[in-house]
Coordinates of C-alpha atoms in Angstrom, one line a residue:
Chain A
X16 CA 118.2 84.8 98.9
X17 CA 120.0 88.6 99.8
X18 CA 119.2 91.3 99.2
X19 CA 121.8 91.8 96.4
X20 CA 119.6 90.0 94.6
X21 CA 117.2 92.8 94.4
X22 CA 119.7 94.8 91.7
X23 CA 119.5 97.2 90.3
X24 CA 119.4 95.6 87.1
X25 CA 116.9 93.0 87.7
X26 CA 114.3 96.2 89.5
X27 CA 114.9 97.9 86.0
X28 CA 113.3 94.4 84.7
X29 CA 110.8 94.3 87.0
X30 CA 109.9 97.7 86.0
X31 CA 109.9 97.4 82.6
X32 CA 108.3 93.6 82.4
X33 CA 106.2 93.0 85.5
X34 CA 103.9 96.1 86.2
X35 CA 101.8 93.7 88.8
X36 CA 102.0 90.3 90.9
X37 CA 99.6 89.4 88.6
X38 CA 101.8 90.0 85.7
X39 CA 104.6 88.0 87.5
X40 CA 102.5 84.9 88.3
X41 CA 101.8 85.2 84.6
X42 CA 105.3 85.4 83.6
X43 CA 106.1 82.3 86.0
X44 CA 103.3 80.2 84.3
X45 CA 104.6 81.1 80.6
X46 CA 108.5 79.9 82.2
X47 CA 107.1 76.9 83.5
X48 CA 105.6 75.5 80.5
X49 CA 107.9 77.4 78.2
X50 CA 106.9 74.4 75.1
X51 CA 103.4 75.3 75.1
X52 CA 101.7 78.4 73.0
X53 CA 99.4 80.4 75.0
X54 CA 96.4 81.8 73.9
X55 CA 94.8 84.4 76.7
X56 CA 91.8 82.6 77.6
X57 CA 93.7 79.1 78.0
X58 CA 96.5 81.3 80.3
X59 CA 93.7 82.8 82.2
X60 CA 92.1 79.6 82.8
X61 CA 95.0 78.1 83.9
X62 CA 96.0 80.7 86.5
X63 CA 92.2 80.9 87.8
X64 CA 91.3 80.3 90.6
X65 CA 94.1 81.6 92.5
X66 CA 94.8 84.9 90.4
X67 CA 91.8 86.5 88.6
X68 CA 92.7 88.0 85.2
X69 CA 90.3 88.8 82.6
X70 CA 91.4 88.1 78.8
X71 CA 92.1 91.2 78.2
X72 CA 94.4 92.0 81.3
X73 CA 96.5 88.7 79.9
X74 CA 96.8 90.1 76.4
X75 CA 97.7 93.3 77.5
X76 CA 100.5 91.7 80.1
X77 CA 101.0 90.0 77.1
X78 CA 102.1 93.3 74.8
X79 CA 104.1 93.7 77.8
X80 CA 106.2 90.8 78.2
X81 CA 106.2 90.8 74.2
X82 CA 107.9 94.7 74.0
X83 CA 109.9 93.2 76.6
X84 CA 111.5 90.4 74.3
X85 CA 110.2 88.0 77.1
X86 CA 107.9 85.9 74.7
X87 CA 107.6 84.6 71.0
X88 CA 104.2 85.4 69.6
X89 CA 102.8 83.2 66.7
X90 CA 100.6 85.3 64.0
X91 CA 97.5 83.2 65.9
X92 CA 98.5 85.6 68.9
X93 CA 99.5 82.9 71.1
X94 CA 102.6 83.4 73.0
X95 CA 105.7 80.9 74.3
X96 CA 108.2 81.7 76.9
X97 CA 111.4 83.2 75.0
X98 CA 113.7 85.2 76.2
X99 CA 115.2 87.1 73.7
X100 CA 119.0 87.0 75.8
X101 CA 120.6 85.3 78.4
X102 CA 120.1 88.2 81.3
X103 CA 116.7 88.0 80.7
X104 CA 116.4 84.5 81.4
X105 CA 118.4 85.3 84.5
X106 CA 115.9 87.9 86.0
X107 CA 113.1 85.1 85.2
X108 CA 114.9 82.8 87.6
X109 CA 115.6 85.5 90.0
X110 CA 112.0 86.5 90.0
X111 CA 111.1 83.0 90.8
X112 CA 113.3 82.5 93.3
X113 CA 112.6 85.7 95.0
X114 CA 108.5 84.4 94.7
X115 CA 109.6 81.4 96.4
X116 CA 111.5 82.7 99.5
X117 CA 110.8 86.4 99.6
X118 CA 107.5 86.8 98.1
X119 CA 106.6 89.4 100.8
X120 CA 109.6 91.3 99.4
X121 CA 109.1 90.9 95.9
X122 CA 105.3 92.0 96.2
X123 CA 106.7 95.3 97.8
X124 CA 109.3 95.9 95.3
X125 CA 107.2 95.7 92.7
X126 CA 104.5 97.6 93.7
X127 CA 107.0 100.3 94.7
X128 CA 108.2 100.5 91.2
X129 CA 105.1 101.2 89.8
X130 CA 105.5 105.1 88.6
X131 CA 102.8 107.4 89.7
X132 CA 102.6 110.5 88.1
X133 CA 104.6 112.4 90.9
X134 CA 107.1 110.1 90.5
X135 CA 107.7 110.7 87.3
X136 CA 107.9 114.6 87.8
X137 CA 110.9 113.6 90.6
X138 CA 112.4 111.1 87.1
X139 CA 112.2 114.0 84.9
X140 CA 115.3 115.8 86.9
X141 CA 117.5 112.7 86.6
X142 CA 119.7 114.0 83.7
X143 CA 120.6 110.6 82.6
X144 CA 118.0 107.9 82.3
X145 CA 119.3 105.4 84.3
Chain B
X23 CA 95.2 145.0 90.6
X24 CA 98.3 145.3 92.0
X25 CA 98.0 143.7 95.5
X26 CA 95.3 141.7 94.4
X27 CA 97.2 139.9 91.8
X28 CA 100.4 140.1 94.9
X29 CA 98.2 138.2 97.0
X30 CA 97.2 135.6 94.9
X31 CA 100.6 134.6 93.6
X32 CA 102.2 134.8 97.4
X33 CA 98.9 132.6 98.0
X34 CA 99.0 130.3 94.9
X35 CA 103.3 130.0 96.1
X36 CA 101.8 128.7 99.2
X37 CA 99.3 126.0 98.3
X38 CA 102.0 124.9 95.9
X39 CA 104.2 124.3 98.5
X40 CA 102.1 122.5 100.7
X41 CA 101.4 120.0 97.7
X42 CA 105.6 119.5 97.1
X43 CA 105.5 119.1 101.0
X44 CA 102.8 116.4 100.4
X45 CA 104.4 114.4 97.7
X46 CA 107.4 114.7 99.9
X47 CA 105.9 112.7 102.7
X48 CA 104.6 110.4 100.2
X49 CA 108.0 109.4 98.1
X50 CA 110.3 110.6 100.9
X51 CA 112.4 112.1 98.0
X52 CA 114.3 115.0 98.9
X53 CA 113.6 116.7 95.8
X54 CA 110.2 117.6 96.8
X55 CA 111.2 119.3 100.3
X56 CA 113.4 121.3 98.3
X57 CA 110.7 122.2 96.1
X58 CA 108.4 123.0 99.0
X59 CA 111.1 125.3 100.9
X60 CA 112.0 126.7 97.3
X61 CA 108.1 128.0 96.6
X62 CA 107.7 129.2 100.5
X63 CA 110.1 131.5 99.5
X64 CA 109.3 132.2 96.4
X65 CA 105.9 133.3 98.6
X66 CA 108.2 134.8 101.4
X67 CA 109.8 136.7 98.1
X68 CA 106.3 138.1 97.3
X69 CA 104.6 139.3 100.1
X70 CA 108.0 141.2 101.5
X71 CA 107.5 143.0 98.2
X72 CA 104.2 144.0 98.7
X73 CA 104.5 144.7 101.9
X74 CA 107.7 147.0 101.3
X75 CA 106.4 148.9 98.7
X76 CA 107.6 149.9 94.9
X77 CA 109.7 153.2 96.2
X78 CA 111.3 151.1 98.9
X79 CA 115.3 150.7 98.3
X80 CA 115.5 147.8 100.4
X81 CA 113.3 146.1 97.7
X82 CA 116.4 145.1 96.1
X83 CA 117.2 142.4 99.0
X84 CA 113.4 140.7 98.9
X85 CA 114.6 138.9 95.2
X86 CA 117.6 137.5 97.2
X87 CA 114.7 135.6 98.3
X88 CA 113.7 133.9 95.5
X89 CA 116.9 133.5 93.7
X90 CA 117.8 131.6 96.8
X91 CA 114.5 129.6 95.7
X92 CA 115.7 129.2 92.8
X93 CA 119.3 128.3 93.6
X94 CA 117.7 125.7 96.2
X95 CA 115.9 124.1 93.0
X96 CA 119.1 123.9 91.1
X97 CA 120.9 122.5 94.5
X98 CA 118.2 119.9 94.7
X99 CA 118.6 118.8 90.7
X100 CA 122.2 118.2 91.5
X101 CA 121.8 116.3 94.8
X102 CA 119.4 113.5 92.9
X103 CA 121.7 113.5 90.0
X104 CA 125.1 112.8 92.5
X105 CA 123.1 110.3 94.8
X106 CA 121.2 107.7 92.1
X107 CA 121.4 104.6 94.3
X108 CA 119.7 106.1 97.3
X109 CA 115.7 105.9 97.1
X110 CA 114.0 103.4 96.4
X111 CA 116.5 100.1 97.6
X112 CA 115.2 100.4 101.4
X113 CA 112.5 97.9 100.3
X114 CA 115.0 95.4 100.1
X115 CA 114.7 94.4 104.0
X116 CA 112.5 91.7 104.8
Chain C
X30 CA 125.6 146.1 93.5
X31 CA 124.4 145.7 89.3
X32 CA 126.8 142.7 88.8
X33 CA 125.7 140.9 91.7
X34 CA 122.1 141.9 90.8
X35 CA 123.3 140.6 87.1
X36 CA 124.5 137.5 88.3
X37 CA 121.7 136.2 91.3
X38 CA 118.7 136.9 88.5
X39 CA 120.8 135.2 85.8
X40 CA 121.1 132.3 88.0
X41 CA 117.5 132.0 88.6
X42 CA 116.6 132.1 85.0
X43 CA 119.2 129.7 84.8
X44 CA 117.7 127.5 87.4
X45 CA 113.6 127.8 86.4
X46 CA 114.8 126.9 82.4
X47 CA 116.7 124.1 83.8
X48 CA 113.1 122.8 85.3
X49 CA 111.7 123.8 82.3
X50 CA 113.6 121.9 80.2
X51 CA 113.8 118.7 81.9
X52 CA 109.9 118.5 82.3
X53 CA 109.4 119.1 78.6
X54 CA 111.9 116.6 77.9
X55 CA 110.4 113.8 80.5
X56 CA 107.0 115.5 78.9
X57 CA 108.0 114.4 75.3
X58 CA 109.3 111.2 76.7
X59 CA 106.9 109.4 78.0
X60 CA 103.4 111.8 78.2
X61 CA 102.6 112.2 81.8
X62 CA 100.2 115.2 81.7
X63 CA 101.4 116.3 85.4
X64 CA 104.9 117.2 83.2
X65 CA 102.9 119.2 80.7
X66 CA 101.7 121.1 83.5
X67 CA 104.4 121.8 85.6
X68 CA 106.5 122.3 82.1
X69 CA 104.6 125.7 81.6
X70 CA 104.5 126.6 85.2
X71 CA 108.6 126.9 84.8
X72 CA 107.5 128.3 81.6
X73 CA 106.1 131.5 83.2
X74 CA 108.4 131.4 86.2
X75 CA 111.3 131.7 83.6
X76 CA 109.7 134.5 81.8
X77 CA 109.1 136.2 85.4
X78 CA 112.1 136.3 86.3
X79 CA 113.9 137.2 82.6
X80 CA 111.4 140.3 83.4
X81 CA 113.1 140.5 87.0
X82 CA 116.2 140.3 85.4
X83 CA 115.3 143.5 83.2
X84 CA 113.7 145.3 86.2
X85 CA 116.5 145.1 88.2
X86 CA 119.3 145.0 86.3
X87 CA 118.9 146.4 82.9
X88 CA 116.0 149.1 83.8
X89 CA 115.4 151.7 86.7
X90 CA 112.0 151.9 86.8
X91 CA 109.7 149.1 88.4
X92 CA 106.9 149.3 85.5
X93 CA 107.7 145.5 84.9
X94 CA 105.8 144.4 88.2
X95 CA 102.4 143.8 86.5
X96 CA 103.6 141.7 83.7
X97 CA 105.8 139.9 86.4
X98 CA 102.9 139.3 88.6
X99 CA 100.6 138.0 85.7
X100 CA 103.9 135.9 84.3
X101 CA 103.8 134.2 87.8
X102 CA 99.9 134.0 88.4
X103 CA 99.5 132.2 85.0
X104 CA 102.2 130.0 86.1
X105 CA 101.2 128.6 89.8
X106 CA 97.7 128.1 88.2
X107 CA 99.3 126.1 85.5
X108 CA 100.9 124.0 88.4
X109 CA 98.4 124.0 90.6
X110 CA 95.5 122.7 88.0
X111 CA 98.0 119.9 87.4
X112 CA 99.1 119.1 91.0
X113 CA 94.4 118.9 91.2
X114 CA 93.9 117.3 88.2
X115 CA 96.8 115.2 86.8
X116 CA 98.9 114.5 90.5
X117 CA 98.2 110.6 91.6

């Protein structure tokens, strides 16, 4: 996998739809079994033991991945995997494969895009919001 | 009041700096060094003022000072805007 | 002399309402209190130097200096209560 792969594009995704690993394994699960409707509990069970996420950390990556147009949500709050267009789907498999072969990389990026608050004062001189 | 409230600012100019210079070893984003030169002479800006005096003509020549502050700011503002790509994509190597 | 004087105060007004405008705008965009913060800092540091601008350029006498010195101590404690309180 290059490092073209980490675009700009799919680090604006990762930003915007996978504020943790955690998130990310989350994501991965919903992909895999993208017939099934997820409630939180069920989700968290399923990732457990390997990653720990309370209820309420899976509905809120949930909201996440929802504003995102990542998932469908039913009016029982259950989710399905549902990518709301093609380059979505795209940075899905991207972010798998990069867990797969550069999950070292991956973990770094992501954490790296998490904006801090002085990060956002360095944002607030970009004069177009990239 | 006067050189009390002198000190402070030059003083408050100063801490301030050292913070930008702090964020800028954390981020490595140029935009903070330039804030951290900008407000040491900002500080620089005040203390010559002080120091020269109200009467003093050279006075004039200490706010070069901080417009050059200033015009660092504004220098720094452009530099992130012309040079998007740069910062964060060195976490690509591994 | 007065021109250049004119022109190098102008551009620092220029410069700290540039700042000031950006943060409000990044302020109003997505809340980050540091913004707020450093928004009124630039606030104060564009009213000092509008007075700067009058002092040297506009008016003779210096009588400016205190407002200019309370413009720019209201300012860096703006900043610096937000770099204390609101900087990760």
């Amino acid at each position: 996998m290059e490092d073209a792969a980490f675009s700009d594009e799919f680090c604006r995704f990762l930003r915007a739809a996978v504020p943790s690993v955690d998130a990310a394994e989350l994501l991965l699960l919903l992909q895999r079994e993208s017939a099934r409707w997820w409630s939180a509990p069920e989700a968290a069970a399923e990732l457990a033991p390997a990653v720990v996420l309370s209820e309420s950390d899976v509905a809120r990556y949930f909201g996440i991945f929802q504003a995102s147009a990542l998932v469908a949500v039913a009016p029982d709050k259950r989710v399905q995997y549902l990518p709301g267009f093609s380059a979505l789907e795209a940075h899905v498999q991207t972010l798998e494969q990069a867990y797969r072969e550069r999950p070292v990389t991956l973990i770094r990026v992501i954490y790296a895009l998490r904006d801090n608050s002085i990060q956002s004062f360095a944002a607030a001189f970009k004069l177009r919001k990239s | 009041m006067i050189e009390f409230l002198s000190g402070a600012v030059a003083m408050g100019f100063l801490v301030a700096a050292g913070f930008f210079g702090r964020f800028w070893r954390q981020t490595a984003d140029r935009l903070f060094l330039a804030f951290a030169v900008a407000f040491v002479l900002l500080a620089l800006n005040q203390m010559l003022a002080q120091w020269l005096g109200a009467a003093d003509e050279r006075i004039a020549y200490t706010y070069l000072l901080r417009v050059l502050g200033f015009v660092i700011i504004l220098g720094a503002i452009v530099d992130k805007n012309l040079s998007q790509s740069g910062k964060k994509r060195d976490s690509k190597k591994a | 002399m007065g021109t250049l004087n004119l022109l190098l105060t102008l551009l620092a007004v220029l410069a700290s309402l540039t700042c000031t405008l950006l943060l409000f705008r990044a302020y109003a965009g997505n809340g980050v209190r540091l913004l707020l913060w450093s928004a009124l800092c630039f606030v104060c540091l564009t009213g000092n130097n509008v007075l700067l601008f009058f002092d040297l350029a506009v008016f003779p006498e210096l009588d400016l200096r205190l407002y200019r010195l309370c413009a720019s101590l209201a300012g860096i404690l703006f900043l610096l209560y937000g770099f204390l309180w609101e900087a990760e």
